[in-house]
PDB file of C-alpha atoms in Angstrom:
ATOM      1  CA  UNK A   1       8.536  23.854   9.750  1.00  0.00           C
ATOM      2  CA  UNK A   2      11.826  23.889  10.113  1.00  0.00           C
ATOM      3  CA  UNK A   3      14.486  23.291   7.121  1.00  0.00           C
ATOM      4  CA  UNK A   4      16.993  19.911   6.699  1.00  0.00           C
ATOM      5  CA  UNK A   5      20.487  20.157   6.520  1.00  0.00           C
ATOM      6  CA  UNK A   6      22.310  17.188   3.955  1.00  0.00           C
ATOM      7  CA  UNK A   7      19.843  15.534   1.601  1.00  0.00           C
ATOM      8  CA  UNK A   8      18.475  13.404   2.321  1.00  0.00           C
ATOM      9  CA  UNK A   9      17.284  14.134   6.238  1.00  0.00           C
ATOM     10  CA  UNK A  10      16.797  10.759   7.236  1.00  0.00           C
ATOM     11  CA  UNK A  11      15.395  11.270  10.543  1.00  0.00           C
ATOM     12  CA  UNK A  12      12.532  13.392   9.292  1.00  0.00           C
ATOM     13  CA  UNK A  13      11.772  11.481   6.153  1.00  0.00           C
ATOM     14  CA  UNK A  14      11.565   8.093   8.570  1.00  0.00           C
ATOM     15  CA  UNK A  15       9.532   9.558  11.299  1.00  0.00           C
ATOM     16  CA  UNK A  16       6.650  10.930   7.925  1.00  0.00           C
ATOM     17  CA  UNK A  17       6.590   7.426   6.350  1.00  0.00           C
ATOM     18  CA  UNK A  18       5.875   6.150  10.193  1.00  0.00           C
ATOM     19  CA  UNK A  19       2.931   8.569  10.580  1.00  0.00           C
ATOM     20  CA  UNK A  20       1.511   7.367   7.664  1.00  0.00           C
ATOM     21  CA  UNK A  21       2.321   3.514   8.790  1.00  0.00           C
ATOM     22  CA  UNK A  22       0.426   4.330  12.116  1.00  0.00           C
ATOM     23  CA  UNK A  23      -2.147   7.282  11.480  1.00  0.00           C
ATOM     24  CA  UNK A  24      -3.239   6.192   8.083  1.00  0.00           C
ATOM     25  CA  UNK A  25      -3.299   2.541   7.582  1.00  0.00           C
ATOM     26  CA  UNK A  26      -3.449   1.515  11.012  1.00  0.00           C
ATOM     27  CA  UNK A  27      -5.501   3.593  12.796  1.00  0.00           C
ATOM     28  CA  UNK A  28      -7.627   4.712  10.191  1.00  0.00           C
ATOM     29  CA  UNK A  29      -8.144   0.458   9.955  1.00  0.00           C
ATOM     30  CA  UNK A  30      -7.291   0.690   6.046  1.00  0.00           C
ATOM     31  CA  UNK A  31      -5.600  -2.598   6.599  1.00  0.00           C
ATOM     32  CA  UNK A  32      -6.376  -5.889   8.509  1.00  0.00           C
ATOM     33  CA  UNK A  33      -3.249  -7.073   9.691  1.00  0.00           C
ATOM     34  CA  UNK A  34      -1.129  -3.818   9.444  1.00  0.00           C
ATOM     35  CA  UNK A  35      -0.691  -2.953  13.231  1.00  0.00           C
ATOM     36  CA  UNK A  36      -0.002  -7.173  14.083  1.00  0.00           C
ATOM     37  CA  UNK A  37       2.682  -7.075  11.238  1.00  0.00           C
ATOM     38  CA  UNK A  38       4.176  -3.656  12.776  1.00  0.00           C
ATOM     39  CA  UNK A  39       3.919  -5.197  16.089  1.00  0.00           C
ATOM     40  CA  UNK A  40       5.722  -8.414  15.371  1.00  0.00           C
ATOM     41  CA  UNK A  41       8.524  -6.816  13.889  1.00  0.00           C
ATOM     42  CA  UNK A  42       7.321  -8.160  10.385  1.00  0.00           C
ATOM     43  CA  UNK A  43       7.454  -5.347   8.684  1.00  0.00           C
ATOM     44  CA  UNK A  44      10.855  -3.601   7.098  1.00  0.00           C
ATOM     45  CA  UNK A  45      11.177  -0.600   4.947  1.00  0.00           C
ATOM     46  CA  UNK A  46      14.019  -0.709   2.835  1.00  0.00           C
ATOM     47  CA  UNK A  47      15.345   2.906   1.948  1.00  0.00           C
ATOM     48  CA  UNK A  48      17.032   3.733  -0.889  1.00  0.00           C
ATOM     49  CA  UNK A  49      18.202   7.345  -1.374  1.00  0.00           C
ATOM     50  CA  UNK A  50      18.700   7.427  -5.061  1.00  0.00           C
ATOM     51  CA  UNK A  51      16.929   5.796  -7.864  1.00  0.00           C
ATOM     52  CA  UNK A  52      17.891   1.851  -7.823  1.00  0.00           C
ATOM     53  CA  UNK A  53      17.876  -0.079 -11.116  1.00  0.00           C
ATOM     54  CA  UNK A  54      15.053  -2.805 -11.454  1.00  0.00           C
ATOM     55  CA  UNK A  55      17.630  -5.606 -10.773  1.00  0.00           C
ATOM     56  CA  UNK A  56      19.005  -3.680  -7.806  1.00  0.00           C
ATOM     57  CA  UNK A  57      15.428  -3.190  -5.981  1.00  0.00           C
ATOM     58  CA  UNK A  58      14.174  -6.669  -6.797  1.00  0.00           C
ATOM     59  CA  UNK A  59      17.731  -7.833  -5.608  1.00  0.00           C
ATOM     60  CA  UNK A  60      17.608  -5.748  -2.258  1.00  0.00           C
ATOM     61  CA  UNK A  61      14.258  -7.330  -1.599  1.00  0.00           C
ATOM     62  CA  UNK A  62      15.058 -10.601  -1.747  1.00  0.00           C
ATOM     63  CA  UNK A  63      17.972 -10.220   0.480  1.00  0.00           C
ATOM     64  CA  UNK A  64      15.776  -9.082   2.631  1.00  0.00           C
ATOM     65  CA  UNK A  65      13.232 -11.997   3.088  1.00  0.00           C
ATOM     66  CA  UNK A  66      16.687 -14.062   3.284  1.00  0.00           C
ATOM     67  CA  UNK A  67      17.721 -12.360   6.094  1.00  0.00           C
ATOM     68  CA  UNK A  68      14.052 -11.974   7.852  1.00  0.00           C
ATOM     69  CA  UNK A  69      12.218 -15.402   7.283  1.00  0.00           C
ATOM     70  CA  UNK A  70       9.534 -14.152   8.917  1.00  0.00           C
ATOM     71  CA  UNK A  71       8.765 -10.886   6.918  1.00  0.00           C
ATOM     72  CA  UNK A  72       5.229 -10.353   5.808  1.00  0.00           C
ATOM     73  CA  UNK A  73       5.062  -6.786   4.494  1.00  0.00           C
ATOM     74  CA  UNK A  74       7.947  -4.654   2.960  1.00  0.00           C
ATOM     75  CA  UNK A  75       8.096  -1.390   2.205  1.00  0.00           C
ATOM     76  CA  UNK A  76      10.337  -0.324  -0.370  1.00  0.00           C
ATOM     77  CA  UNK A  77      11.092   3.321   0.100  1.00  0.00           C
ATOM     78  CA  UNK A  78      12.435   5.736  -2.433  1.00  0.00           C
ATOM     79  CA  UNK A  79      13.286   9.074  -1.274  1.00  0.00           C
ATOM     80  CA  UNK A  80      12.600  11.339  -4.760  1.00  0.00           C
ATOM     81  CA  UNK A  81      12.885  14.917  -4.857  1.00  0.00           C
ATOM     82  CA  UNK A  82      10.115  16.240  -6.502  1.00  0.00           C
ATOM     83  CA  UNK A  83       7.766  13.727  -6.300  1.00  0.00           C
ATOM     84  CA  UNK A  84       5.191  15.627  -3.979  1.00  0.00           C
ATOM     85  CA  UNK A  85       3.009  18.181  -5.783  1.00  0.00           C
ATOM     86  CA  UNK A  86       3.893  21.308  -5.418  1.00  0.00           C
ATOM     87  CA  UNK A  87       7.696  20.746  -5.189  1.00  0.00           C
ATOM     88  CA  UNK A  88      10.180  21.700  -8.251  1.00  0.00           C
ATOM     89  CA  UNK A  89      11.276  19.381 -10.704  1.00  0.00           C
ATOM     90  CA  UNK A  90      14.012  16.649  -9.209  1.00  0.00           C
ATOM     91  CA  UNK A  91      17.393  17.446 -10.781  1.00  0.00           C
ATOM     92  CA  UNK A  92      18.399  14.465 -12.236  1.00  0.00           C
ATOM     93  CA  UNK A  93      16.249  12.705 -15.123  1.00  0.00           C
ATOM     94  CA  UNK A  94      15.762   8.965 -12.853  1.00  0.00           C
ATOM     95  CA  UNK A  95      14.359  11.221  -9.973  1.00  0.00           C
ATOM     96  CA  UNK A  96      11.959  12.734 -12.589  1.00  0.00           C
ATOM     97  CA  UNK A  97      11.402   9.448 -13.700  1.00  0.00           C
ATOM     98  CA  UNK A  98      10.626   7.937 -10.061  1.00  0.00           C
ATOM     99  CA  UNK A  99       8.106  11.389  -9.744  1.00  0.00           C
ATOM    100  CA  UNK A 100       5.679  10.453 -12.332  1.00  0.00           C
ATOM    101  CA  UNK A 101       2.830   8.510 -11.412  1.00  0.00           C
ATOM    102  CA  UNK A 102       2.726   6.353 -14.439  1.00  0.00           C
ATOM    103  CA  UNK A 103       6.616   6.084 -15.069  1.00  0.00           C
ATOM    104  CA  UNK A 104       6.881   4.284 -11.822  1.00  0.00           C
ATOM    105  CA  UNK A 105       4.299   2.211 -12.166  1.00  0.00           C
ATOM    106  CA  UNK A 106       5.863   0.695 -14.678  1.00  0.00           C
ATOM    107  CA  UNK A 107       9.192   1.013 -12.736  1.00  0.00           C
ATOM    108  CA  UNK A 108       6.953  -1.247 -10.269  1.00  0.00           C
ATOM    109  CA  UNK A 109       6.229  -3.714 -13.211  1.00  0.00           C
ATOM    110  CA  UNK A 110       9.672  -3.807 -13.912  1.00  0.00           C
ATOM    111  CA  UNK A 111      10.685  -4.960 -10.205  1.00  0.00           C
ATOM    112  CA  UNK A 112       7.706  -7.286 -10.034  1.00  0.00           C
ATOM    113  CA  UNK A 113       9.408  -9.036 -13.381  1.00  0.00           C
ATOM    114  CA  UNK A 114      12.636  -9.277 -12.013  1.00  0.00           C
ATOM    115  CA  UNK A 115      12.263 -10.251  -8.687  1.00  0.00           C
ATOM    116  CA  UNK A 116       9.890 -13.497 -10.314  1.00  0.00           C
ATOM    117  CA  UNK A 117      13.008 -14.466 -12.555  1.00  0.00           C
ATOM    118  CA  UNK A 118      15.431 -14.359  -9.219  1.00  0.00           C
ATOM    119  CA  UNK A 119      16.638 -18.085  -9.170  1.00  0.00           C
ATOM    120  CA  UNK A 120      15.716 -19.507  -5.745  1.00  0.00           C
ATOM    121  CA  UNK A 121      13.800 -16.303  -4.284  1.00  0.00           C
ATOM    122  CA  UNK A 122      12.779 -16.953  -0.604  1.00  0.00           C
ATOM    123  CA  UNK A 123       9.280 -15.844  -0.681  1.00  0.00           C
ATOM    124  CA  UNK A 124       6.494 -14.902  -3.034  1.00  0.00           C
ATOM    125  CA  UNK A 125       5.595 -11.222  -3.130  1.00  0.00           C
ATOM    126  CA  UNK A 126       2.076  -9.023  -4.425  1.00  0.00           C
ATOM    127  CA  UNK A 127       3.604  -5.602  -5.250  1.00  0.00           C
ATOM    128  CA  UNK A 128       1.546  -2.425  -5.258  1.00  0.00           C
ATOM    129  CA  UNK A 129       2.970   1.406  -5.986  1.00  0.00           C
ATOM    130  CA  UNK A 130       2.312   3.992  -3.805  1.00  0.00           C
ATOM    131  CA  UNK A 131       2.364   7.667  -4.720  1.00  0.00           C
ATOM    132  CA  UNK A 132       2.153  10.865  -3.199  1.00  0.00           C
ATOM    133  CA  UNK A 133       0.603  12.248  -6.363  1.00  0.00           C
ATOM    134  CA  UNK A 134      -1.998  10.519  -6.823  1.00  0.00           C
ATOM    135  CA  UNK A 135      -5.104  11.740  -7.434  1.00  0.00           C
ATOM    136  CA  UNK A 136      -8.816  10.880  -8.364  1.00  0.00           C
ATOM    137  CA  UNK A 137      -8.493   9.300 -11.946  1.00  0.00           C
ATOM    138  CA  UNK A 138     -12.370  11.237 -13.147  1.00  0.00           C
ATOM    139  CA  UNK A 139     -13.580  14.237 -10.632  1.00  0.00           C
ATOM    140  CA  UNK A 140     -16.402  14.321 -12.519  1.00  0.00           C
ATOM    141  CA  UNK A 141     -17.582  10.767 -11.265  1.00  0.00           C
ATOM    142  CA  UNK A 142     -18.565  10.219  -7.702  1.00  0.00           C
ATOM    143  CA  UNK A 143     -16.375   8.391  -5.626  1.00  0.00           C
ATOM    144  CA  UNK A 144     -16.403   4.670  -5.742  1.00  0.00           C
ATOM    145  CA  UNK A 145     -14.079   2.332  -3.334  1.00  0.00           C
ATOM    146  CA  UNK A 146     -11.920   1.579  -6.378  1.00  0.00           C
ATOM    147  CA  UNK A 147     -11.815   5.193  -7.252  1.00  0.00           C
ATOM    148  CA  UNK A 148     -10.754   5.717  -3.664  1.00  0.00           C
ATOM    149  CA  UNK A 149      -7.791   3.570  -3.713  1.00  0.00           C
ATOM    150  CA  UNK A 150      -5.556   6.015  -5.298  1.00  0.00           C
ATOM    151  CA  UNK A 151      -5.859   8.532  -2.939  1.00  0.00           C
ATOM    152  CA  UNK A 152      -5.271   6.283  -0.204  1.00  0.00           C
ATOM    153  CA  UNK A 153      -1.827   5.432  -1.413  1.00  0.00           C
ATOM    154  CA  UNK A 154      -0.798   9.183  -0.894  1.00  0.00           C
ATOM    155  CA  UNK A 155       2.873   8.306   0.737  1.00  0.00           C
ATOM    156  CA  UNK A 156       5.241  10.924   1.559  1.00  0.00           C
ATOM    157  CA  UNK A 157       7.608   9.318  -1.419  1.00  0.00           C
ATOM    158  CA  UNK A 158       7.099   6.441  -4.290  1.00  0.00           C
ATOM    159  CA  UNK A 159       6.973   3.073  -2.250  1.00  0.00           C
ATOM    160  CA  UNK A 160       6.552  -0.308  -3.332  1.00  0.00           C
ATOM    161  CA  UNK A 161       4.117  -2.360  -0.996  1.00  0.00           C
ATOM    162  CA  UNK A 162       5.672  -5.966  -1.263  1.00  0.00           C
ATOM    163  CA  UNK A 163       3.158  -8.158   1.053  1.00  0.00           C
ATOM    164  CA  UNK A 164       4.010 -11.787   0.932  1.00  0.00           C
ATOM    165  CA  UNK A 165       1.643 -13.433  -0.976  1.00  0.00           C
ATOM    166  CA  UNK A 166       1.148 -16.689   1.621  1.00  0.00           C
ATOM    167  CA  UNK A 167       0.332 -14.146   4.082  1.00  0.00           C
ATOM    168  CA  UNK A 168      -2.401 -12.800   1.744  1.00  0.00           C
ATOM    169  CA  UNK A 169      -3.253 -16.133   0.487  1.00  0.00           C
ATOM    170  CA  UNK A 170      -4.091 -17.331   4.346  1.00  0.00           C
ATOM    171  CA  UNK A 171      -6.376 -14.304   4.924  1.00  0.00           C
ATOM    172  CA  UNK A 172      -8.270 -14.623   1.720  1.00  0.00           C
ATOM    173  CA  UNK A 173      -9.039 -18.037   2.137  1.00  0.00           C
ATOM    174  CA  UNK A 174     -10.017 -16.897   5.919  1.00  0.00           C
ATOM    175  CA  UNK A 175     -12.534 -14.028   4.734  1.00  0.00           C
ATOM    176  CA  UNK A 176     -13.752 -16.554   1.871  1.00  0.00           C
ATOM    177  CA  UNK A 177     -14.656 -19.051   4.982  1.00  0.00           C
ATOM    178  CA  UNK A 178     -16.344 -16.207   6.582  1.00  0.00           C
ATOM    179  CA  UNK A 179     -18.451 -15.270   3.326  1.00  0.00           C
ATOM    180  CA  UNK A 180     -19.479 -18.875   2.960  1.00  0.00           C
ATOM    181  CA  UNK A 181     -20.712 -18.876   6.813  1.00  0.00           C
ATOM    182  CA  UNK A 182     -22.682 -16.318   6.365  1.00  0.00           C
ATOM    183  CA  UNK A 183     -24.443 -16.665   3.221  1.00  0.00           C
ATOM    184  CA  UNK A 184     -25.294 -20.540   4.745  1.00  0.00           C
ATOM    185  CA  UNK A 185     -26.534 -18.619   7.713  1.00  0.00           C
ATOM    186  CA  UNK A 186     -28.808 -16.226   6.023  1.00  0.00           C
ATOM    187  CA  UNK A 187     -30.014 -19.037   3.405  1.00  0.00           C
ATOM    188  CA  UNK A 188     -30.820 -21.414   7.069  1.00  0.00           C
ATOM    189  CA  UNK A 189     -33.304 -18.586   8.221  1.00  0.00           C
ATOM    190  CA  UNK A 190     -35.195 -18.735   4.890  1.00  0.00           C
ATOM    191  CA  UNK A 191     -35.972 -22.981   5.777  1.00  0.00           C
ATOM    192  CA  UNK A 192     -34.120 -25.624   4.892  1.00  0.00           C
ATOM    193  CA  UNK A 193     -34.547 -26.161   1.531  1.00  0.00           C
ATOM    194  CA  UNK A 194     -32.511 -23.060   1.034  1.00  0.00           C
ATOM    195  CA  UNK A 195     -29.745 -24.155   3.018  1.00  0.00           C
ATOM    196  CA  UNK A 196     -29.635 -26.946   0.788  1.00  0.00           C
ATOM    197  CA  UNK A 197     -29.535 -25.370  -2.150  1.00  0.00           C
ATOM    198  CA  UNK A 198     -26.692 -22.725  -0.576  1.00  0.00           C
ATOM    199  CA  UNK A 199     -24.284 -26.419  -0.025  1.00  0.00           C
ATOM    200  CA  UNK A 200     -25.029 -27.182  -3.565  1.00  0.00           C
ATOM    201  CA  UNK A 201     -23.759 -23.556  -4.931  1.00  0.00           C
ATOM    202  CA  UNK A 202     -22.513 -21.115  -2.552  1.00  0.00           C
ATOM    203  CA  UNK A 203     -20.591 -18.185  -4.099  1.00  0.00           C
ATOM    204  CA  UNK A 204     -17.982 -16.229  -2.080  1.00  0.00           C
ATOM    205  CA  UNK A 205     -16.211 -13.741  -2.508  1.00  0.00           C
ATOM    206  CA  UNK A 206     -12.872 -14.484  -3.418  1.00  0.00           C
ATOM    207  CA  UNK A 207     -11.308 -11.383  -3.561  1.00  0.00           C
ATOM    208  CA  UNK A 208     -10.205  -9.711  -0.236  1.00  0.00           C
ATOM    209  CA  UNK A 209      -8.336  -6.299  -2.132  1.00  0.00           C
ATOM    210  CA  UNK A 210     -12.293  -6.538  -3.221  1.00  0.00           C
ATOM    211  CA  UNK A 211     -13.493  -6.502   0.615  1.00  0.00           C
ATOM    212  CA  UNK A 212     -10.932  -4.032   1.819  1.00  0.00           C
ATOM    213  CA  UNK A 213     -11.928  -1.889  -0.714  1.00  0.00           C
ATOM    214  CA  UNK A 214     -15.299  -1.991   0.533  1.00  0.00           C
ATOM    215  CA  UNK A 215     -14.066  -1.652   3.930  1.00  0.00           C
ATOM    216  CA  UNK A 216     -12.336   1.404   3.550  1.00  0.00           C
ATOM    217  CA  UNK A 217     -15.202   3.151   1.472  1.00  0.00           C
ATOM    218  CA  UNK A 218     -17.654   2.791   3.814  1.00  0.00           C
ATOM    219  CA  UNK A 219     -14.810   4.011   6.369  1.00  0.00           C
ATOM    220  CA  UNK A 220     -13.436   6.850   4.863  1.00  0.00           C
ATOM    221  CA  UNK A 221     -14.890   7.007   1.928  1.00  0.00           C
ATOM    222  CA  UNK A 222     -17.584  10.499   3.342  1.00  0.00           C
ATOM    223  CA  UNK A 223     -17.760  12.135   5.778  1.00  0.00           C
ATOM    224  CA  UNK A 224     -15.383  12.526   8.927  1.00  0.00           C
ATOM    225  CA  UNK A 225     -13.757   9.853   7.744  1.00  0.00           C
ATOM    226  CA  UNK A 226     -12.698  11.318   4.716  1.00  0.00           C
ATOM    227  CA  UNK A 227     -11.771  14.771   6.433  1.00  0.00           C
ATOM    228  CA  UNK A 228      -9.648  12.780   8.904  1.00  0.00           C
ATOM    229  CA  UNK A 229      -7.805  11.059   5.783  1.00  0.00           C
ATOM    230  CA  UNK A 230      -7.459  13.910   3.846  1.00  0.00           C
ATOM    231  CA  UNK A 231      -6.500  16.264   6.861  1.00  0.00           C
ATOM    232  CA  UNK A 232      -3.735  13.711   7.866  1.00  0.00           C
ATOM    233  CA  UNK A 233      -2.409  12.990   4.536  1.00  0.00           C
ATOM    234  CA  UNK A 234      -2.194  16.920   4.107  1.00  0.00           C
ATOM    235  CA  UNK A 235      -0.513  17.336   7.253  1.00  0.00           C
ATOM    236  CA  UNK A 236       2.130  14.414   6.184  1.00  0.00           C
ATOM    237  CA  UNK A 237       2.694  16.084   2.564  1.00  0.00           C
ATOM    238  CA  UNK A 238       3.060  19.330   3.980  1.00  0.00           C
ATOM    239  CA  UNK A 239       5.759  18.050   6.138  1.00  0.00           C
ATOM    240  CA  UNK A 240       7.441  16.108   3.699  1.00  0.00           C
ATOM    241  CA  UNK A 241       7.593  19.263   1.356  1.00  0.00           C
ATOM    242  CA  UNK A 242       8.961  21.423   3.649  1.00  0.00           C
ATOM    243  CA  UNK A 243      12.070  19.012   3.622  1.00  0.00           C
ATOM    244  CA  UNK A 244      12.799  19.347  -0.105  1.00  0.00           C
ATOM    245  CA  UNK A 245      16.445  20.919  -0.415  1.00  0.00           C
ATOM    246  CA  UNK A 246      16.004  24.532  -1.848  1.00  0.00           C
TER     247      UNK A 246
END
């Protein structure tokens, strides 16, 4: 693989976050609406080349969803120099910061905070990091589909998933009609009196991160599933380490 020139090499770096847009989440089907939203034009991944304050990355995002009404899913993008295992230490202390899992988690909590306390922000967004070091949390425990999450979230650098929360709100209440149909249908083939009693207490689900979870377990959670995830995300890392300035 072939060495950059200037940090950081854009072109490369944009064209690895892309595969895993496309080859990961979309046509490994770990999200519902991610290909529609590409599609659309709805989705925007905001780069930023050094680490941004808080203020500066909430800020940056809201700009954005002023300038795009119609944006569903952002991707906030920082480039970090050793944040990919295997790479050396980044040089400067906020890179080191942005390269540890749990440091920029709270990083995330920090953006989540201050984008809330914008005065008149333009939309309401669920933010969720995503790492290329993460790993399982407990080896020793078989795989679960929360368990599986992290390793899903394997990006070629720290992002922040902002998804607009109306967007998610509309397709939970969609799957939650969905789970209701269903559990009236299998109560109606047990008689009538169930079906009754299903009107007078159905319980859905009302969690969809819940039934993606699931989704993506039974997906890729064994099997060639997994060696497709794992063989892609490898491929991606690889490629993003090579890029790391010597």
């Amino acid at each position: 693989m072939e060495k950059p020139g200037p940090w950081p090499p854009r072109p490369q770096l944009d064209a690895l976050h892309a595969r895993y847009v496309v080859e990961v989440v979309e046509e490994l089907s770990l999200c519902p609406f991610a290909r529609k939203c590409r599609e659309l034009g709805r989705l925007h991944r905001p780069t930023f080349p050094s680490p941004p304050s808080p203020h500066e990355a909430a800020r940056r995002l809201a700009d954005l969803a002023t300038a795009h009404p119609d944006a569903e899913v952002v991707l906030l993008t920082f480039i970090t120099r050793g944040a990919v295992p295997g790479t050396p230490p980044a040089p400067s202390p906020a890179e080191r910061a942005f390269a540890d899992t749990e440091l920029f988690e709270e990083y995330v909590r920090e953006v989540r905070d201050v984008y809330a306390g914008l005065p008149r922000v333009p939309a309401r967004f669920y933010m969720v990091a995503f790492h290329p070091a993460y790993t399982r949390v407990d080896t020793r425990r078989p795989l679960t589909p929360d368990s599986l999450v992290p390793l899903l979230r394997r990006t070629p650098d720290p992002v922040i998933q902002c998804i607009r929360a109306d967007l998610l709100d509309q397709i939970r209440r969609q799957a939650q009609t969905a789970a209701e149909a269903r559990f009236r249908e299998e109560m109606a083939r047990l008689g009538p009196e169930f079906l009754i009693l299903a009107e007078r207490a159905i319980k859905a689900d009302p969690e969809l991160s819940q039934d993606i979870a699931r989704h993506n377990f039974d997906s890729v959670g064994a099997g060639p599933g997994r060696e497709r995830l794992e063989a892609t995300i490898a491929d991606i890392l690889a490629r993003r380490r090579a890029l790391e300035p010597e």
